[in-house]
Amino acid sequence: MKDLLRKRVLVTGGAGFVGSHLCDRLLEQGHDVICVDNFFTGRKANIAHLAGDPFFEVIRHDVCLPLYVEVDEIYNLACPASPVHYQHDPVQTTKTSVHGAINMLGLAKRTGARILQASTSEVYGDPEIHPQPESYWGRVNPIGRRSCYDEGKRCAETLFFDYRRQYGLPIKVARIFNTYGPRMHPQDGRVVSNFIMQALSAEPITLYGNGQQTRSFCYVDDLVDGLIRLMASPDEVTGPINLGNPNEFTIRELAERVIAQTSSESEICFEPLPEDDPRQRQPDVAHAQKILGWNATTELAEGLPKTIDYFQSLLEQSQSKATL
Ligand code: NAD
Ligand code: UDP
Ligand code: UDP
């Protein structure tokens, strides 16, 4: 790529699950990538293969603190995404979303960079409208255990739009729906990683509630494609824009598919439904289709085996280390 086309791109949360795939794709496109991460849920293993690439650098840094670098684009992904992790230190979760957004917006304001916020379907809370369009304002409990994440992300969206209105910043807000794939943290407590790890280890599959709640699962490669398209869209496209796969499954169906695909002998065990667990979730992706020409094309039948292979290899690595 000619140097003129090479952009300096900052990815916060770049050592995490989605962030590390985004770094890969940006480097493949020939950009100069700075990954900023405090390694709360991110792992060096996710980006180890990039060490030695002259166009990749890592800064260990907490986005709650100011950051001075010179960049053309910022993808702000820093924030734990799994309920177990974001509820571990809820005050820090809100700070990460709010102080992190302020600092990254300040950085964008000073450098003139385009800035994209990784928002979430959680801004819709436990929705009364199905599927959820971007125009829906949501039903979020402001004082529950999920609120540190939901309200933090909602406040970050507010900040993005106020920086646009007040300072004219070129902003992009993506509302990401449940995404899965290789490099999810094996202990992060999210449903896809939990079920696969349990099935591969022949442990009981922990189904919360009656398993009739629904989610729509997007494979990580599709999401990364959507994020890059959104960043490349004209300045007047700010979002918020839903990015997700509209194919909806009950959590029970997911458990059964994981058991079948791993040929596991695990049995399903029922555990209480966590507080404020949304009953249904499915993105309305009409805007993403029309404005970005984007669709999630990877079916669960294709993405799940790739994810299972990843966790299988993680387990094999840890077993071979244990026998050394
Ligand atoms: P992840 O936990 O794997 O990645 C988050 C990364 O942010 C980690 O590397 C973590 O160490 C880093 N981080 C956390 N706090 C930080 C801080 N204060 N300073 C610097 N780095 C910090 O989660 P993910 O699934 O890759 O999610 C990435 C982003 O996408 C998050 O903002 C999340 O809210 C959003 N999102 C993800 C999903 C999903 O299903 N994966 C759905 C909706 C939204
Ligand atoms: N900021 C940063 N990097 C920069 C510029 C600003 O981290 O390159 C931080 C800065 O510390 C400030 C925040 O971004 O707290 C918001 O910046 P802004 O210019 O909007 O506000 P101000 O500095 O006027 O408070
Ligand atoms: N879930 C489950 N068993 C698990 C983990 C999660 O039944 O071991 C359920 C959870 O109650 C929720 C759904 O799966 O209804 C998705 O949970 P996850 O934590 O992955 O994401 P989120 O609730 O944020 O969509």
Tab-separated table of C-alpha atoms and ligand atoms in Angstrom:
chain	number	residue	atom	x	y	z
A	1	MET	CA	0.000	0.000	0.000
A	2	LYS	CA	1.245	3.478	-0.771
A	3	ASP	CA	2.201	5.429	2.371
A	4	LEU	CA	-0.402	8.039	1.412
A	5	LEU	CA	-3.195	5.493	1.956
A	6	ARG	CA	-1.743	4.095	5.157
A	7	LYS	CA	-3.682	5.423	8.143
A	8	ARG	CA	-2.543	5.525	11.745
A	9	VAL	CA	-5.313	3.684	13.548
A	10	LEU	CA	-5.797	3.417	17.303
A	11	VAL	CA	-7.723	0.409	18.628
A	12	THR	CA	-8.543	0.646	22.337
A	13	GLY	CA	-9.249	-2.766	23.831
A	14	GLY	CA	-7.112	-4.131	20.988
A	15	ALA	CA	-5.921	-7.183	22.953
A	16	GLY	CA	-9.492	-8.325	23.589
A	17	PHE	CA	-11.643	-10.708	21.612
A	18	VAL	CA	-13.092	-8.338	18.989
A	19	GLY	CA	-10.211	-5.838	19.176
A	20	SER	CA	-7.534	-8.384	18.286
A	21	HIS	CA	-9.447	-9.485	15.155
A	22	LEU	CA	-9.891	-5.833	14.218
A	23	CYS	CA	-6.124	-5.221	14.599
A	24	ASP	CA	-5.484	-8.223	12.301
A	25	ARG	CA	-7.824	-6.903	9.621
A	26	LEU	CA	-6.478	-3.322	9.764
A	27	LEU	CA	-2.901	-4.589	9.428
A	28	GLU	CA	-3.951	-6.775	6.484
A	29	GLN	CA	-5.332	-3.627	4.882
A	30	GLY	CA	-1.907	-2.008	5.265
A	31	HIS	CA	-2.577	0.403	8.133
A	32	ASP	CA	-0.324	1.408	11.005
A	33	VAL	CA	-2.028	0.097	14.151
A	34	ILE	CA	-1.642	1.148	17.778
A	35	CYS	CA	-3.286	-1.230	20.238
A	36	VAL	CA	-4.060	0.285	23.644
A	37	ASP	CA	-5.125	-2.101	26.390
A	38	ASN	CA	-4.883	-2.432	30.168
A	39	PHE	CA	-5.170	-6.263	29.869
A	40	PHE	CA	-8.119	-6.481	32.258
A	41	THR	CA	-9.867	-9.046	30.048
A	42	GLY	CA	-7.567	-8.888	27.032
A	43	ARG	CA	-4.686	-11.316	26.641
A	44	LYS	CA	-1.229	-11.022	25.167
A	45	ALA	CA	-1.833	-14.369	23.454
A	46	ASN	CA	-4.505	-12.685	21.307
A	47	ILE	CA	-1.926	-10.381	19.725
A	48	ALA	CA	1.290	-12.422	20.162
A	49	HIS	CA	1.307	-13.295	16.440
A	50	LEU	CA	1.556	-9.581	15.628
A	51	ALA	CA	4.776	-9.010	17.582
A	52	GLY	CA	7.508	-8.080	15.147
A	53	ASP	CA	5.149	-6.482	12.641
A	54	PRO	CA	6.720	-3.052	12.054
A	55	PHE	CA	3.271	-1.500	11.661
A	56	PHE	CA	1.921	-2.807	14.982
A	57	GLU	CA	2.588	-1.455	18.459
A	58	VAL	CA	1.067	-2.058	21.885
A	59	ILE	CA	0.663	0.443	24.707
A	60	ARG	CA	-0.367	-0.838	28.141
A	61	HIS	CA	-2.683	1.944	29.227
A	62	ASP	CA	-6.007	2.527	30.954
A	63	VAL	CA	-8.333	4.674	28.820
A	64	CYS	CA	-9.642	6.323	32.011
A	65	LEU	CA	-6.378	8.298	31.847
A	66	PRO	CA	-5.521	10.806	29.112
A	67	LEU	CA	-3.607	9.506	26.111
A	68	TYR	CA	-1.524	11.567	23.732
A	69	VAL	CA	-0.783	9.916	20.383
A	70	GLU	CA	-1.119	11.120	16.788
A	71	VAL	CA	-3.729	9.138	14.844
A	72	ASP	CA	-6.189	9.372	11.929
A	73	GLU	CA	-8.839	6.949	13.218
A	74	ILE	CA	-9.884	5.654	16.649
A	75	TYR	CA	-11.903	2.502	17.336
A	76	ASN	CA	-12.937	2.734	21.001
A	77	LEU	CA	-13.515	-0.862	22.121
A	78	ALA	CA	-11.980	-0.753	25.609
A	79	CYS	CA	-14.549	-2.132	28.066
A	80	PRO	CA	-15.155	-5.592	29.530
A	81	ALA	CA	-18.110	-7.098	27.666
A	82	SER	CA	-19.044	-10.208	29.633
A	83	PRO	CA	-21.533	-9.760	32.510
A	84	VAL	CA	-19.189	-11.685	34.861
A	85	HIS	CA	-16.273	-9.387	34.067
A	86	TYR	CA	-18.117	-6.080	33.945
A	87	GLN	CA	-19.852	-6.816	37.261
A	88	HIS	CA	-16.536	-7.738	38.912
A	89	ASP	CA	-15.628	-4.048	39.410
A	90	PRO	CA	-18.759	-2.162	38.355
A	91	VAL	CA	-17.432	1.278	39.282
A	92	GLN	CA	-14.412	0.738	37.043
A	93	THR	CA	-16.766	-0.430	34.263
A	94	THR	CA	-18.713	2.828	34.295
A	95	LYS	CA	-15.464	4.811	34.507
A	96	THR	CA	-14.069	2.920	31.520
A	97	SER	CA	-17.097	3.750	29.388
A	98	VAL	CA	-17.494	7.353	30.523
A	99	HIS	CA	-13.957	8.599	31.279
A	100	GLY	CA	-12.664	6.443	28.424
A	101	ALA	CA	-15.106	8.066	25.993
A	102	ILE	CA	-14.204	11.572	27.219
A	103	ASN	CA	-10.480	10.945	26.795
A	104	MET	CA	-10.801	9.318	23.384
A	105	LEU	CA	-13.154	12.086	22.210
A	106	GLY	CA	-10.669	14.664	23.517
A	107	LEU	CA	-7.955	12.884	21.566
A	108	ALA	CA	-10.145	12.854	18.426
A	109	LYS	CA	-10.905	16.554	18.889
A	110	ARG	CA	-7.220	17.467	19.147
A	111	THR	CA	-6.044	15.258	16.268
A	112	GLY	CA	-9.094	15.586	13.985
A	113	ALA	CA	-9.387	11.778	13.927
A	114	ARG	CA	-12.564	9.913	13.041
A	115	ILE	CA	-13.799	8.033	16.090
A	116	LEU	CA	-15.986	4.931	16.368
A	117	GLN	CA	-17.628	3.795	19.577
A	118	ALA	CA	-18.311	0.110	20.252
A	119	SER	CA	-21.755	0.469	21.805
A	120	THR	CA	-24.054	-2.424	22.485
A	121	SER	CA	-27.513	-3.931	22.151
A	122	GLU	CA	-27.596	-3.604	25.957
A	123	VAL	CA	-28.645	0.035	25.442
A	124	TYR	CA	-32.070	-1.485	24.603
A	125	GLY	CA	-32.152	-3.282	27.990
A	126	ASP	CA	-34.966	-5.850	28.287
A	127	PRO	CA	-36.810	-4.666	25.153
A	128	GLU	CA	-40.567	-4.381	24.586
A	129	ILE	CA	-39.997	-3.998	20.827
A	130	HIS	CA	-38.824	-6.933	18.748
A	131	PRO	CA	-36.597	-6.928	16.737
A	132	GLN	CA	-34.888	-3.787	18.003
A	133	PRO	CA	-34.508	-0.867	15.561
A	134	GLU	CA	-32.084	1.989	16.293
A	135	SER	CA	-35.049	4.337	16.887
A	136	TYR	CA	-36.079	2.360	20.004
A	137	TRP	CA	-34.930	4.137	23.207
A	138	GLY	CA	-34.769	0.977	25.268
A	139	ARG	CA	-35.889	-0.272	28.675
A	140	VAL	CA	-32.883	-0.190	30.976
A	141	ASN	CA	-32.856	-0.506	34.753
A	142	PRO	CA	-30.617	2.373	35.930
A	143	ILE	CA	-29.766	0.810	39.324
A	144	GLY	CA	-29.374	-2.924	38.678
A	145	ARG	CA	-26.296	-5.125	38.372
A	146	ARG	CA	-26.126	-4.708	34.597
A	147	SER	CA	-26.494	-0.925	34.831
A	148	CYS	CA	-22.750	-0.199	35.140
A	149	TYR	CA	-22.383	-1.556	31.607
A	150	ASP	CA	-25.716	-0.493	30.084
A	151	GLU	CA	-25.784	3.028	31.481
A	152	GLY	CA	-22.038	3.489	30.940
A	153	LYS	CA	-22.510	2.650	27.256
A	154	ARG	CA	-25.595	4.873	27.018
A	155	CYS	CA	-23.683	7.781	28.539
A	156	ALA	CA	-20.807	7.150	26.110
A	157	GLU	CA	-23.301	7.422	23.223
A	158	THR	CA	-24.526	10.733	24.693
A	159	LEU	CA	-20.950	12.028	24.863
A	160	PHE	CA	-20.277	10.991	21.262
A	161	PHE	CA	-23.341	12.869	20.008
A	162	ASP	CA	-22.609	15.939	22.163
A	163	TYR	CA	-19.021	16.093	20.895
A	164	ARG	CA	-20.470	15.977	17.403
A	165	ARG	CA	-23.068	18.693	18.074
A	166	GLN	CA	-20.698	20.899	20.091
A	167	TYR	CA	-17.398	20.419	18.214
A	168	GLY	CA	-18.417	18.845	14.882
A	169	LEU	CA	-16.457	15.633	15.443
A	170	PRO	CA	-16.767	12.879	12.804
A	171	ILE	CA	-18.291	10.184	15.032
A	172	LYS	CA	-19.590	6.667	14.387
A	173	VAL	CA	-21.614	4.648	16.893
A	174	ALA	CA	-22.053	0.885	16.361
A	175	ARG	CA	-24.571	-0.999	18.502
A	176	ILE	CA	-23.054	-4.457	18.575
A	177	PHE	CA	-25.228	-7.524	19.241
A	178	ASN	CA	-23.907	-10.792	20.751
A	179	THR	CA	-20.728	-11.725	18.913
A	180	TYR	CA	-18.735	-14.939	19.232
A	181	GLY	CA	-15.681	-16.624	17.767
A	182	PRO	CA	-12.076	-17.635	18.429
A	183	ARG	CA	-10.208	-15.622	21.114
A	184	MET	CA	-13.197	-15.202	23.411
A	185	HIS	CA	-11.854	-15.527	26.920
A	186	PRO	CA	-12.406	-19.176	27.995
A	187	GLN	CA	-13.489	-18.073	31.484
A	188	ASP	CA	-15.382	-14.966	30.530
A	189	GLY	CA	-18.762	-16.403	31.473
A	190	ARG	CA	-20.508	-15.535	28.215
A	191	VAL	CA	-22.854	-18.155	26.916
A	192	VAL	CA	-20.985	-19.365	23.822
A	193	SER	CA	-17.617	-19.749	25.561
A	194	ASN	CA	-19.210	-21.260	28.694
A	195	PHE	CA	-21.201	-23.873	26.785
A	196	ILE	CA	-18.297	-24.896	24.560
A	197	MET	CA	-15.807	-25.143	27.441
A	198	GLN	CA	-18.327	-27.149	29.493
A	199	ALA	CA	-19.128	-29.471	26.586
A	200	LEU	CA	-15.469	-30.104	25.771
A	201	SER	CA	-14.680	-30.782	29.423
A	202	ALA	CA	-17.727	-33.084	29.839
A	203	GLU	CA	-19.069	-30.797	32.563
A	204	PRO	CA	-22.757	-29.898	32.985
A	205	ILE	CA	-24.030	-27.193	30.612
A	206	THR	CA	-25.309	-24.370	32.828
A	207	LEU	CA	-28.603	-23.139	31.401
A	208	TYR	CA	-29.876	-20.056	33.233
A	209	GLY	CA	-33.640	-19.810	33.743
A	210	ASN	CA	-35.716	-22.050	31.472
A	211	GLY	CA	-33.487	-21.414	28.455
A	212	GLN	CA	-36.338	-19.847	26.467
A	213	GLN	CA	-34.656	-16.398	26.432
A	214	THR	CA	-33.253	-15.605	22.995
A	215	ARG	CA	-30.089	-14.102	21.511
A	216	SER	CA	-28.889	-13.620	17.936
A	217	PHE	CA	-25.252	-14.586	17.433
A	218	CYS	CA	-22.889	-12.853	15.030
A	219	TYR	CA	-19.562	-14.370	13.981
A	220	VAL	CA	-16.619	-12.084	14.745
A	221	ASP	CA	-15.342	-11.819	11.141
A	222	ASP	CA	-18.699	-10.416	10.042
A	223	LEU	CA	-18.699	-7.894	12.875
A	224	VAL	CA	-15.183	-6.669	12.037
A	225	ASP	CA	-16.282	-6.180	8.436
A	226	GLY	CA	-19.242	-4.090	9.658
A	227	LEU	CA	-17.062	-1.942	11.937
A	228	ILE	CA	-14.614	-1.207	9.115
A	229	ARG	CA	-17.439	-0.336	6.714
A	230	LEU	CA	-18.971	2.003	9.283
A	231	MET	CA	-15.646	3.781	9.833
A	232	ALA	CA	-15.267	4.196	6.055
A	233	SER	CA	-18.793	5.602	5.594
A	234	PRO	CA	-19.334	9.295	4.715
A	235	ASP	CA	-19.084	11.870	7.549
A	236	GLU	CA	-22.856	12.348	7.710
A	237	VAL	CA	-23.276	8.671	8.695
A	238	THR	CA	-22.979	8.763	12.481
A	239	GLY	CA	-25.198	5.838	13.465
A	240	PRO	CA	-26.165	4.597	15.933
A	241	ILE	CA	-26.289	1.562	13.713
A	242	ASN	CA	-27.071	-2.015	14.736
A	243	LEU	CA	-24.439	-4.620	13.825
A	244	GLY	CA	-25.489	-8.202	14.414
A	245	ASN	CA	-26.809	-11.372	12.870
A	246	PRO	CA	-30.632	-11.419	12.883
A	247	ASN	CA	-30.852	-15.230	13.179
A	248	GLU	CA	-32.372	-15.694	16.624
A	249	PHE	CA	-32.014	-18.767	18.842
A	250	THR	CA	-33.242	-19.724	22.282
A	251	ILE	CA	-30.388	-20.369	24.691
A	252	ARG	CA	-31.674	-23.921	25.037
A	253	GLU	CA	-31.267	-24.410	21.265
A	254	LEU	CA	-27.714	-23.111	21.529
A	255	ALA	CA	-26.956	-25.604	24.316
A	256	GLU	CA	-28.317	-28.465	22.200
A	257	ARG	CA	-26.313	-27.389	19.149
A	258	VAL	CA	-23.090	-27.168	21.142
A	259	ILE	CA	-23.681	-30.627	22.646
A	260	ALA	CA	-24.380	-32.079	19.188
A	261	GLN	CA	-21.410	-30.398	17.477
A	262	THR	CA	-18.941	-31.464	20.166
A	263	SER	CA	-20.463	-34.975	20.500
A	264	SER	CA	-20.364	-34.226	24.213
A	265	GLU	CA	-21.808	-36.353	26.975
A	266	SER	CA	-22.551	-33.253	29.050
A	267	GLU	CA	-26.027	-32.888	30.453
A	268	ILE	CA	-27.964	-29.677	30.783
A	269	CYS	CA	-28.369	-28.350	34.331
A	270	PHE	CA	-30.653	-25.460	35.185
A	271	GLU	CA	-29.474	-22.478	37.235
A	272	PRO	CA	-31.285	-19.284	38.264
A	273	LEU	CA	-31.699	-16.548	35.672
A	274	PRO	CA	-29.439	-13.576	36.520
A	275	GLU	CA	-31.050	-10.227	37.449
A	276	ASP	CA	-32.386	-8.155	34.507
A	277	ASP	CA	-31.412	-10.806	31.962
A	278	PRO	CA	-33.077	-9.657	28.693
A	279	ARG	CA	-35.730	-12.122	27.525
A	280	GLN	CA	-35.234	-11.582	23.831
A	281	ARG	CA	-32.784	-9.879	21.537
A	282	GLN	CA	-32.629	-9.591	17.778
A	283	PRO	CA	-31.178	-6.754	15.723
A	284	ASP	CA	-33.149	-4.925	13.079
A	285	VAL	CA	-30.339	-4.581	10.526
A	286	ALA	CA	-32.214	-2.672	7.814
A	287	HIS	CA	-29.998	0.397	8.310
A	288	ALA	CA	-26.750	-1.556	8.180
A	289	GLN	CA	-27.955	-3.239	4.975
A	290	LYS	CA	-29.062	0.003	3.324
A	291	ILE	CA	-26.376	2.424	4.517
A	292	LEU	CA	-23.334	0.159	4.742
A	293	GLY	CA	-24.353	-2.597	2.304
A	294	TRP	CA	-23.559	-4.952	5.174
A	295	ASN	CA	-25.036	-8.279	6.251
A	296	ALA	CA	-23.749	-10.905	8.642
A	297	THR	CA	-23.283	-13.887	6.333
A	298	THR	CA	-21.796	-16.530	8.660
A	299	GLU	CA	-24.403	-18.943	9.989
A	300	LEU	CA	-24.071	-20.466	13.455
A	301	ALA	CA	-23.550	-23.850	11.720
A	302	GLU	CA	-20.363	-22.426	10.181
A	303	GLY	CA	-19.095	-20.206	12.998
A	304	LEU	CA	-19.670	-22.606	15.876
A	305	PRO	CA	-17.256	-25.338	14.626
A	306	LYS	CA	-14.491	-22.736	14.135
A	307	THR	CA	-15.038	-21.521	17.681
A	308	ILE	CA	-15.122	-25.065	19.043
A	309	ASP	CA	-11.798	-25.808	17.279
A	310	TYR	CA	-10.261	-22.763	18.973
A	311	PHE	CA	-11.324	-23.814	22.481
A	312	GLN	CA	-10.267	-27.404	21.758
A	313	SER	CA	-6.769	-26.210	20.871
A	314	LEU	CA	-6.639	-24.040	24.024
A	315	LEU	CA	-7.524	-27.086	26.122
A	316	GLU	CA	-4.909	-29.233	24.348
A	317	GLN	CA	-2.237	-26.568	24.948
A	318	SER	CA	-3.050	-26.374	28.654
A	319	GLN	CA	-3.068	-30.201	28.952
A	320	SER	CA	0.321	-30.517	27.224
A	321	LYS	CA	1.770	-27.809	29.520
A	322	ALA	CA	0.423	-29.668	32.558
A	323	THR	CA	2.215	-32.867	31.499
A	324	LEU	CA	5.605	-31.180	30.918
B	1	NAD	P1	-13.193	-8.164	25.668
B	1	NAD	O1	-13.418	-8.146	27.131
B	1	NAD	O2	-12.579	-9.377	25.058
B	1	NAD	O3	-12.343	-6.923	25.195
B	1	NAD	C1	-12.318	-5.689	25.873
B	1	NAD	C2	-10.883	-5.202	25.915
B	1	NAD	O4	-10.843	-3.927	26.569
B	1	NAD	C3	-9.969	-6.128	26.700
B	1	NAD	O5	-8.784	-6.356	25.974
B	1	NAD	C4	-9.697	-5.363	27.993
B	1	NAD	O6	-8.475	-5.693	28.597
B	1	NAD	C5	-9.763	-3.933	27.497
B	1	NAD	N1	-10.066	-2.953	28.548
B	1	NAD	C6	-11.048	-3.024	29.482
B	1	NAD	N2	-11.031	-1.929	30.253
B	1	NAD	C7	-10.019	-1.132	29.780
B	1	NAD	C8	-9.501	0.123	30.163
B	1	NAD	N3	-10.016	0.819	31.188
B	1	NAD	N4	-8.442	0.633	29.474
B	1	NAD	C9	-7.898	-0.057	28.423
B	1	NAD	N5	-8.353	-1.266	28.034
B	1	NAD	C10	-9.407	-1.787	28.700
B	1	NAD	O7	-14.627	-7.875	24.996
B	1	NAD	P2	-15.064	-7.886	23.474
B	1	NAD	O8	-16.132	-8.875	23.318
B	1	NAD	O9	-13.892	-7.941	22.582
B	1	NAD	O10	-15.751	-6.457	23.357
B	1	NAD	C11	-15.111	-5.358	22.714
B	1	NAD	C12	-16.041	-4.170	22.716
B	1	NAD	O11	-17.232	-4.475	21.979
B	1	NAD	C13	-16.489	-3.736	24.118
B	1	NAD	O12	-16.543	-2.323	24.164
B	1	NAD	C14	-17.875	-4.304	24.225
B	1	NAD	O13	-18.678	-3.560	25.091
B	1	NAD	C15	-18.362	-4.233	22.791
B	1	NAD	N6	-19.404	-5.244	22.541
B	1	NAD	C16	-19.069	-6.549	22.412
B	1	NAD	C17	-20.080	-7.485	22.225
B	1	NAD	C18	-19.776	-8.948	22.071
B	1	NAD	O14	-20.713	-9.739	21.990
B	1	NAD	N7	-18.551	-9.370	21.983
B	1	NAD	C19	-21.420	-7.081	22.180
B	1	NAD	C20	-21.715	-5.728	22.346
B	1	NAD	C21	-20.692	-4.810	22.510
B	2	UDP	N1	-7.341	14.218	26.015
B	2	UDP	C1	-6.525	13.144	25.756
B	2	UDP	N2	-5.709	13.189	24.665
B	2	UDP	C2	-5.646	14.273	23.842
B	2	UDP	C3	-6.492	15.365	24.120
B	2	UDP	C4	-7.334	15.304	25.218
B	2	UDP	O1	-6.538	12.133	26.455
B	2	UDP	O2	-4.876	14.230	22.881
B	2	UDP	C5	-8.220	14.169	27.172
B	2	UDP	C6	-8.003	15.325	28.113
B	2	UDP	O3	-7.237	14.884	29.208
B	2	UDP	C7	-9.369	15.751	28.537
B	2	UDP	C8	-10.332	14.936	27.689
B	2	UDP	O4	-9.544	14.292	26.725
B	2	UDP	O5	-9.611	15.409	29.880
B	2	UDP	C9	-11.372	15.754	27.011
B	2	UDP	O6	-10.719	16.695	26.164
B	2	UDP	P1	-11.450	18.036	25.744
B	2	UDP	O7	-10.501	18.791	24.879
B	2	UDP	O8	-12.773	17.738	25.175
B	2	UDP	O9	-11.738	18.741	27.119
B	2	UDP	P2	-10.884	19.654	28.076
B	2	UDP	O10	-9.443	19.310	27.877
B	2	UDP	O11	-11.217	21.020	27.649
B	2	UDP	O12	-11.403	19.280	29.412
B	3	UDP	N1	-26.422	-17.948	29.830
B	3	UDP	C1	-26.687	-19.257	30.217
B	3	UDP	N2	-25.654	-19.992	30.714
B	3	UDP	C2	-24.383	-19.532	30.813
B	3	UDP	C3	-24.123	-18.201	30.400
B	3	UDP	C4	-25.175	-17.433	29.930
B	3	UDP	O1	-27.824	-19.736	30.133
B	3	UDP	O2	-23.500	-20.280	31.250
B	3	UDP	C5	-27.526	-17.132	29.277
B	3	UDP	C6	-27.705	-15.777	29.943
B	3	UDP	O3	-28.563	-15.894	31.066
B	3	UDP	C7	-28.315	-14.959	28.827
B	3	UDP	C8	-27.706	-15.548	27.553
B	3	UDP	O4	-27.209	-16.833	27.927
B	3	UDP	O5	-29.714	-15.152	28.773
B	3	UDP	C9	-26.558	-14.722	26.990
B	3	UDP	O6	-25.640	-14.453	28.036
B	3	UDP	P1	-24.263	-13.705	27.811
B	3	UDP	O7	-23.676	-13.512	29.155
B	3	UDP	O8	-23.458	-14.431	26.788
B	3	UDP	O9	-24.624	-12.319	27.131
B	3	UDP	P2	-25.749	-11.195	27.365
B	3	UDP	O10	-26.691	-11.624	28.455
B	3	UDP	O11	-24.994	-9.984	27.717
B	3	UDP	O12	-26.422	-11.136	26.055
